[in-house]
């Protein structure tokens, strides 16, 4: 790992464990993108860029040299103007109305460690020797606009963290219209673009498409990262798969509206850019003011999508997630939502908890309905006061009842929302996002609080903090159940209204930082109608996310498989729910539901008191088994073995870092009469070692398990699962 500047070539060579990324300054100081891929030696960095005249329709900014055209050259942070007709990385409007800018490098700095981003989540280094950072200072002489491009490489990860800080060094205000976090120009377009897209209850389906001329993009204009598109794309080389070939990943550490796109130009080169969505975005920079973009994390893998994913998993699990729970095993929980919905009282909650304790469950989570007069989803959001009709003794009494069972207690909140039928809204109708004179569109009969306002953020910090101090609460599920409409703030001036959505995100991050810092021992889980805000920005504050409101085990195969492209297993909440499933109506066995949910942070979301004795005994064994393997699942290396998007089954496995233990699952979707015999080839094992399959006692060589595979028992019913626990001898 390291960053070196080679003065002769005016080149910066950024090196990860197995990766090189090279930036070269041209004769005018404009940073060019020279290379990104497998690590190369530094003996000679000539020939990475080719300067040649291509077309009279590709203008030349320097008339004396017709081999230079920004329409054809790969750049690090391209501007609008100067002959580049592709999408720029940034765009600024000057006081005279013009939008042309021209950056050149005026200074650079290389230092150990990684700086924090002011007001924004980001990856981090715990020690200076874990990372090294390059800052390139670029300046537009006419306007005085300055950009500091930041690149961090990690000693233990083949990842590069990029961000940009833009400062108005001139004498007049500027309007920032576009500010991408990263832009990369590839010298070819021979890729498939992979994305994670879907909808509520169908999050992060895997899509891949061949690049064609023009723009291929995903985006959110919803004020959140969204169910529809995750803030991640990857370019995958021809022939690459899970185990081999080149994959380039781009992930945005941000929870608001974003865009990620690939533009293929006339010369069959591809430009990738990712950052805040410029749609309805503007930021006014007064002289001396700065704007910080969110961080983009870029990963290169020569070991296919699996290698890319495991790099993201290790980095995000250990150097994005924070706090005492980062490295702790997550508890097995039971949540009452699908058991009771809004209809419960303290005795009912205690009865579920009692059964949970008998089955070995460690944490009870009280979901929606405990506050205000919350008998349905049409009221009381914002009124964070206990409903004493349901809980006569308050949270203090209920937590005491649960704690006496030797169980921990958790609580659901939806802090960012307000119900029109609430005391908070009646007292402060201007506290929601709105535009004067326009309708206030409701979603789920609620409005969005204006977190661009300091007073609203202060109220949330105080009111949520008061609840968390009132009882020994050890877990919080932080929900958010609608997207933004009529995005405006009562406190912002007219020329700053298009800053509202990003200021909301800055306010949210301020609230999350304050609350998680005040209550460092609480395990926080984020949620947005399930997986509508499953993004790296939220993981910085909350180390796990409820993956989807869809708890159907068979549909979860796709949801959890897609999620694993970027996010570690330790970040995924996964529960066993009742059948028929409440989202799909599907009937699946208790074993299959558990095998799928065990590949995440395991729990139950059903009425345990309604289970038969046989079912309770099975659950008891499941809980006991998960406790034995959760260190493998939550902190091991994850391998996708078979894709639910490509066939009639799915399979995956986790292996401890030292290779001593493994856990593998196979799920057959539909039974096939007289089908072929099949073997499941495992990954990540020591080929020279011997492994025992716990339960059966069978012993296999690691080479046999990986190159021949485990025989898959034939399925004679739909939705049949099999799980194997392996221990190295």
mmCIF file of N, CA and C in Angstrom, residues 70-71 73-93 99-103 138 145 149 162 164 166 175-185 215 259-265 270-279 281 293:
data_model
loop_
_atom_site.group_PDB
_atom_site.id
_atom_site.type_symbol
_atom_site.label_atom_id
_atom_site.label_comp_id
_atom_site.label_asym_id
_atom_site.label_seq_id
_atom_site.Cartn_x
_atom_site.Cartn_y
_atom_site.Cartn_z
ATOM 1 N N UNK A 70 -10.031 17.295 -25.019
ATOM 2 C CA UNK A 70 -10.713 16.742 -23.851
ATOM 3 C C UNK A 70 -11.939 15.917 -24.252
ATOM 4 N N UNK A 71 -12.272 15.949 -25.509
ATOM 5 C CA UNK A 71 -13.342 15.106 -26.015
ATOM 6 C C UNK A 71 -12.893 13.651 -26.134
ATOM 7 N N UNK A 73 -9.736 12.435 -24.341
ATOM 8 C CA UNK A 73 -8.795 12.023 -23.308
ATOM 9 C C UNK A 73 -9.508 11.631 -22.008
ATOM 10 N N UNK A 74 -8.963 10.639 -21.289
ATOM 11 C CA UNK A 74 -9.549 10.252 -19.996
ATOM 12 C C UNK A 74 -9.120 11.215 -18.904
ATOM 13 N N UNK A 75 -10.089 11.710 -18.147
ATOM 14 C CA UNK A 75 -9.802 12.720 -17.131
ATOM 15 C C UNK A 75 -10.244 12.234 -15.742
ATOM 16 N N UNK A 76 -9.700 12.885 -14.718
ATOM 17 C CA UNK A 76 -10.024 12.529 -13.339
ATOM 18 C C UNK A 76 -11.247 13.274 -12.802
ATOM 19 N N UNK A 77 -11.393 14.528 -13.156
ATOM 20 C CA UNK A 77 -12.539 15.301 -12.680
ATOM 21 C C UNK A 77 -12.912 16.306 -13.764
ATOM 22 N N UNK A 78 -13.550 15.820 -14.835
ATOM 23 C CA UNK A 78 -13.790 16.636 -16.024
ATOM 24 C C UNK A 78 -14.745 17.798 -15.779
ATOM 25 N N UNK A 79 -14.462 18.903 -16.471
ATOM 26 C CA UNK A 79 -15.269 20.117 -16.372
ATOM 27 C C UNK A 79 -16.150 20.265 -17.597
ATOM 28 N N UNK A 80 -17.122 21.156 -17.509
ATOM 29 C CA UNK A 80 -17.920 21.535 -18.669
ATOM 30 C C UNK A 80 -17.202 22.662 -19.409
ATOM 31 N N UNK A 81 -17.134 22.535 -20.711
ATOM 32 C CA UNK A 81 -16.404 23.513 -21.506
ATOM 33 C C UNK A 81 -15.049 22.949 -21.877
ATOM 34 N N UNK A 82 -14.347 23.618 -22.762
ATOM 35 C CA UNK A 82 -13.012 23.172 -23.161
ATOM 36 C C UNK A 82 -13.022 22.037 -24.152
ATOM 37 N N UNK A 83 -14.203 21.689 -24.677
ATOM 38 C CA UNK A 83 -14.256 20.699 -25.739
ATOM 39 C C UNK A 83 -14.653 19.307 -25.327
ATOM 40 N N UNK A 84 -14.959 19.059 -24.053
ATOM 41 C CA UNK A 84 -15.422 17.744 -23.618
ATOM 42 C C UNK A 84 -16.944 17.759 -23.652
ATOM 43 N N UNK A 85 -17.534 16.919 -24.512
ATOM 44 C CA UNK A 85 -18.985 16.911 -24.686
ATOM 45 C C UNK A 85 -19.671 15.841 -23.832
ATOM 46 N N UNK A 86 -18.886 15.093 -23.073
ATOM 47 C CA UNK A 86 -19.468 14.105 -22.173
ATOM 48 C C UNK A 86 -19.952 14.795 -20.891
ATOM 49 N N UNK A 87 -20.702 14.038 -20.071
ATOM 50 C CA UNK A 87 -21.187 14.628 -18.825
ATOM 51 C C UNK A 87 -20.009 15.018 -17.946
ATOM 52 N N UNK A 88 -20.010 16.236 -17.413
ATOM 53 C CA UNK A 88 -18.916 16.655 -16.535
ATOM 54 C C UNK A 88 -19.085 16.093 -15.137
ATOM 55 N N UNK A 89 -17.998 16.134 -14.378
ATOM 56 C CA UNK A 89 -18.065 15.714 -12.981
ATOM 57 C C UNK A 89 -18.664 16.808 -12.109
ATOM 58 N N UNK A 90 -18.517 18.053 -12.536
ATOM 59 C CA UNK A 90 -19.086 19.167 -11.783
ATOM 60 C C UNK A 90 -19.526 20.236 -12.767
ATOM 61 N N UNK A 91 -20.402 21.100 -12.301
ATOM 62 C CA UNK A 91 -20.818 22.249 -13.102
ATOM 63 C C UNK A 91 -21.145 23.390 -12.160
ATOM 64 N N UNK A 92 -20.681 24.580 -12.512
ATOM 65 C CA UNK A 92 -20.855 25.743 -11.670
ATOM 66 C C UNK A 92 -21.348 26.899 -12.535
ATOM 67 N N UNK A 93 -22.210 27.727 -11.975
ATOM 68 C CA UNK A 93 -22.677 28.922 -12.688
ATOM 69 C C UNK A 93 -22.112 30.153 -12.004
ATOM 70 N N UNK A 99 -21.369 29.025 -17.427
ATOM 71 C CA UNK A 99 -21.200 27.757 -16.720
ATOM 72 C C UNK A 99 -19.922 27.030 -17.146
ATOM 73 N N UNK A 100 -18.977 27.747 -17.703
ATOM 74 C CA UNK A 100 -17.727 27.155 -18.157
ATOM 75 C C UNK A 100 -16.691 27.256 -17.043
ATOM 76 N N UNK A 101 -15.927 26.186 -16.870
ATOM 77 C CA UNK A 101 -14.841 26.187 -15.890
ATOM 78 C C UNK A 101 -13.682 25.375 -16.448
ATOM 79 N N UNK A 102 -12.500 25.638 -15.932
ATOM 80 C CA UNK A 102 -11.308 24.924 -16.393
ATOM 81 C C UNK A 102 -10.361 24.743 -15.217
ATOM 82 N N UNK A 103 -10.250 23.496 -14.756
ATOM 83 C CA UNK A 103 -9.412 23.197 -13.605
ATOM 84 C C UNK A 103 -8.000 22.810 -14.037
ATOM 85 N N UNK A 138 -7.048 21.602 -7.291
ATOM 86 C CA UNK A 138 -7.292 22.130 -8.627
ATOM 87 C C UNK A 138 -7.922 23.506 -8.506
ATOM 88 N N UNK A 145 -12.731 29.315 -8.220
ATOM 89 C CA UNK A 145 -13.240 28.069 -7.668
ATOM 90 C C UNK A 145 -12.091 27.077 -7.498
ATOM 91 N N UNK A 149 -9.411 17.216 -4.689
ATOM 92 C CA UNK A 149 -9.764 15.824 -4.938
ATOM 93 C C UNK A 149 -9.024 14.960 -3.926
ATOM 94 N N UNK A 162 -12.952 8.068 -2.511
ATOM 95 C CA UNK A 162 -12.800 9.361 -3.187
ATOM 96 C C UNK A 162 -13.876 10.336 -2.736
ATOM 97 N N UNK A 164 -14.656 15.022 -2.906
ATOM 98 C CA UNK A 164 -14.217 16.320 -3.424
ATOM 99 C C UNK A 164 -14.727 17.419 -2.506
ATOM 100 N N UNK A 166 -15.205 21.478 -2.680
ATOM 101 C CA UNK A 166 -15.215 22.628 -3.585
ATOM 102 C C UNK A 166 -15.322 23.906 -2.763
ATOM 103 N N UNK A 175 -22.931 29.386 -8.035
ATOM 104 C CA UNK A 175 -24.013 28.405 -7.889
ATOM 105 C C UNK A 175 -23.493 27.059 -8.366
ATOM 106 N N UNK A 176 -23.351 26.142 -7.438
ATOM 107 C CA UNK A 176 -22.901 24.800 -7.766
ATOM 108 C C UNK A 176 -24.113 24.007 -8.254
ATOM 109 N N UNK A 177 -24.056 23.538 -9.503
ATOM 110 C CA UNK A 177 -25.179 22.843 -10.118
ATOM 111 C C UNK A 177 -24.996 21.331 -10.153
ATOM 112 N N UNK A 178 -23.760 20.890 -10.057
ATOM 113 C CA UNK A 178 -23.449 19.465 -10.156
ATOM 114 C C UNK A 178 -22.138 19.233 -9.432
ATOM 115 N N UNK A 179 -22.063 18.182 -8.617
ATOM 116 C CA UNK A 179 -20.832 17.892 -7.878
ATOM 117 C C UNK A 179 -20.757 16.395 -7.628
ATOM 118 N N UNK A 180 -20.168 15.667 -8.579
ATOM 119 C CA UNK A 180 -20.007 14.230 -8.431
ATOM 120 C C UNK A 180 -18.901 13.928 -7.417
ATOM 121 N N UNK A 181 -19.043 12.784 -6.769
ATOM 122 C CA UNK A 181 -18.020 12.353 -5.822
ATOM 123 C C UNK A 181 -16.844 11.701 -6.521
ATOM 124 N N UNK A 182 -17.103 11.048 -7.643
ATOM 125 C CA UNK A 182 -16.033 10.383 -8.386
ATOM 126 C C UNK A 182 -16.417 10.297 -9.845
ATOM 127 N N UNK A 183 -15.403 10.352 -10.701
ATOM 128 C CA UNK A 183 -15.568 10.155 -12.134
ATOM 129 C C UNK A 183 -14.369 9.362 -12.617
ATOM 130 N N UNK A 184 -14.618 8.316 -13.404
ATOM 131 C CA UNK A 184 -13.543 7.477 -13.928
ATOM 132 C C UNK A 184 -13.781 7.256 -15.413
ATOM 133 N N UNK A 185 -12.757 7.511 -16.224
ATOM 134 C CA UNK A 185 -12.816 7.273 -17.663
ATOM 135 C C UNK A 185 -12.062 5.994 -18.002
ATOM 136 N N UNK A 215 -26.043 6.909 -22.480
ATOM 137 C CA UNK A 215 -25.971 6.880 -21.016
ATOM 138 C C UNK A 215 -26.828 5.747 -20.471
ATOM 139 N N UNK A 259 -27.152 9.727 -8.248
ATOM 140 C CA UNK A 259 -27.109 9.203 -9.608
ATOM 141 C C UNK A 259 -25.824 8.414 -9.755
ATOM 142 N N UNK A 260 -25.900 7.297 -10.471
ATOM 143 C CA UNK A 260 -24.723 6.507 -10.845
ATOM 144 C C UNK A 260 -24.919 6.148 -12.308
ATOM 145 N N UNK A 261 -23.961 6.511 -13.144
ATOM 146 C CA UNK A 261 -24.181 6.327 -14.567
ATOM 147 C C UNK A 261 -22.896 5.970 -15.293
ATOM 148 N N UNK A 262 -23.076 5.349 -16.461
ATOM 149 C CA UNK A 262 -21.978 5.056 -17.367
ATOM 150 C C UNK A 262 -22.329 5.630 -18.731
ATOM 151 N N UNK A 263 -21.447 6.450 -19.257
ATOM 152 C CA UNK A 263 -21.662 7.066 -20.561
ATOM 153 C C UNK A 263 -20.643 6.504 -21.547
ATOM 154 N N UNK A 264 -21.135 5.923 -22.632
ATOM 155 C CA UNK A 264 -20.275 5.404 -23.695
ATOM 156 C C UNK A 264 -20.261 6.409 -24.832
ATOM 157 N N UNK A 265 -19.062 6.805 -25.254
ATOM 158 C CA UNK A 265 -18.949 7.865 -26.249
ATOM 159 C C UNK A 265 -18.665 7.295 -27.634
ATOM 160 N N UNK A 270 -15.753 4.462 -21.880
ATOM 161 C CA UNK A 270 -16.846 4.530 -20.900
ATOM 162 C C UNK A 270 -16.462 5.446 -19.749
ATOM 163 N N UNK A 271 -17.337 6.393 -19.420
ATOM 164 C CA UNK A 271 -17.147 7.285 -18.275
ATOM 165 C C UNK A 271 -18.165 6.944 -17.198
ATOM 166 N N UNK A 272 -17.676 6.582 -16.014
ATOM 167 C CA UNK A 272 -18.543 6.306 -14.872
ATOM 168 C C UNK A 272 -18.507 7.501 -13.936
ATOM 169 N N UNK A 273 -19.664 7.942 -13.489
ATOM 170 C CA UNK A 273 -19.728 8.996 -12.475
ATOM 171 C C UNK A 273 -20.789 8.629 -11.456
ATOM 172 N N UNK A 274 -20.535 9.037 -10.208
ATOM 173 C CA UNK A 274 -21.454 8.713 -9.113
ATOM 174 C C UNK A 274 -21.416 9.848 -8.106
ATOM 175 N N UNK A 275 -22.594 10.212 -7.585
ATOM 176 C CA UNK A 275 -22.648 11.284 -6.605
ATOM 177 C C UNK A 275 -24.074 11.742 -6.355
ATOM 178 N N UNK A 276 -24.205 12.892 -5.705
ATOM 179 C CA UNK A 276 -25.517 13.488 -5.447
ATOM 180 C C UNK A 276 -26.227 13.743 -6.776
ATOM 181 N N UNK A 277 -27.499 13.422 -6.830
ATOM 182 C CA UNK A 277 -28.263 13.630 -8.057
ATOM 183 C C UNK A 277 -28.377 15.135 -8.340
ATOM 184 N N UNK A 278 -27.933 15.586 -9.527
ATOM 185 C CA UNK A 278 -28.055 17.013 -9.836
ATOM 186 C C UNK A 278 -29.492 17.462 -10.085
ATOM 187 N N UNK A 279 -30.433 16.494 -10.215
ATOM 188 C CA UNK A 279 -31.834 16.850 -10.397
ATOM 189 C C UNK A 279 -32.332 17.654 -9.196
ATOM 190 N N UNK A 281 -31.097 20.027 -7.690
ATOM 191 C CA UNK A 281 -30.038 20.328 -6.724
ATOM 192 C C UNK A 281 -29.324 21.613 -7.129
ATOM 193 N N UNK A 293 -18.526 16.906 -1.011
ATOM 194 C CA UNK A 293 -19.328 15.832 -1.589
ATOM 195 C C UNK A 293 -19.281 14.608 -0.678
#
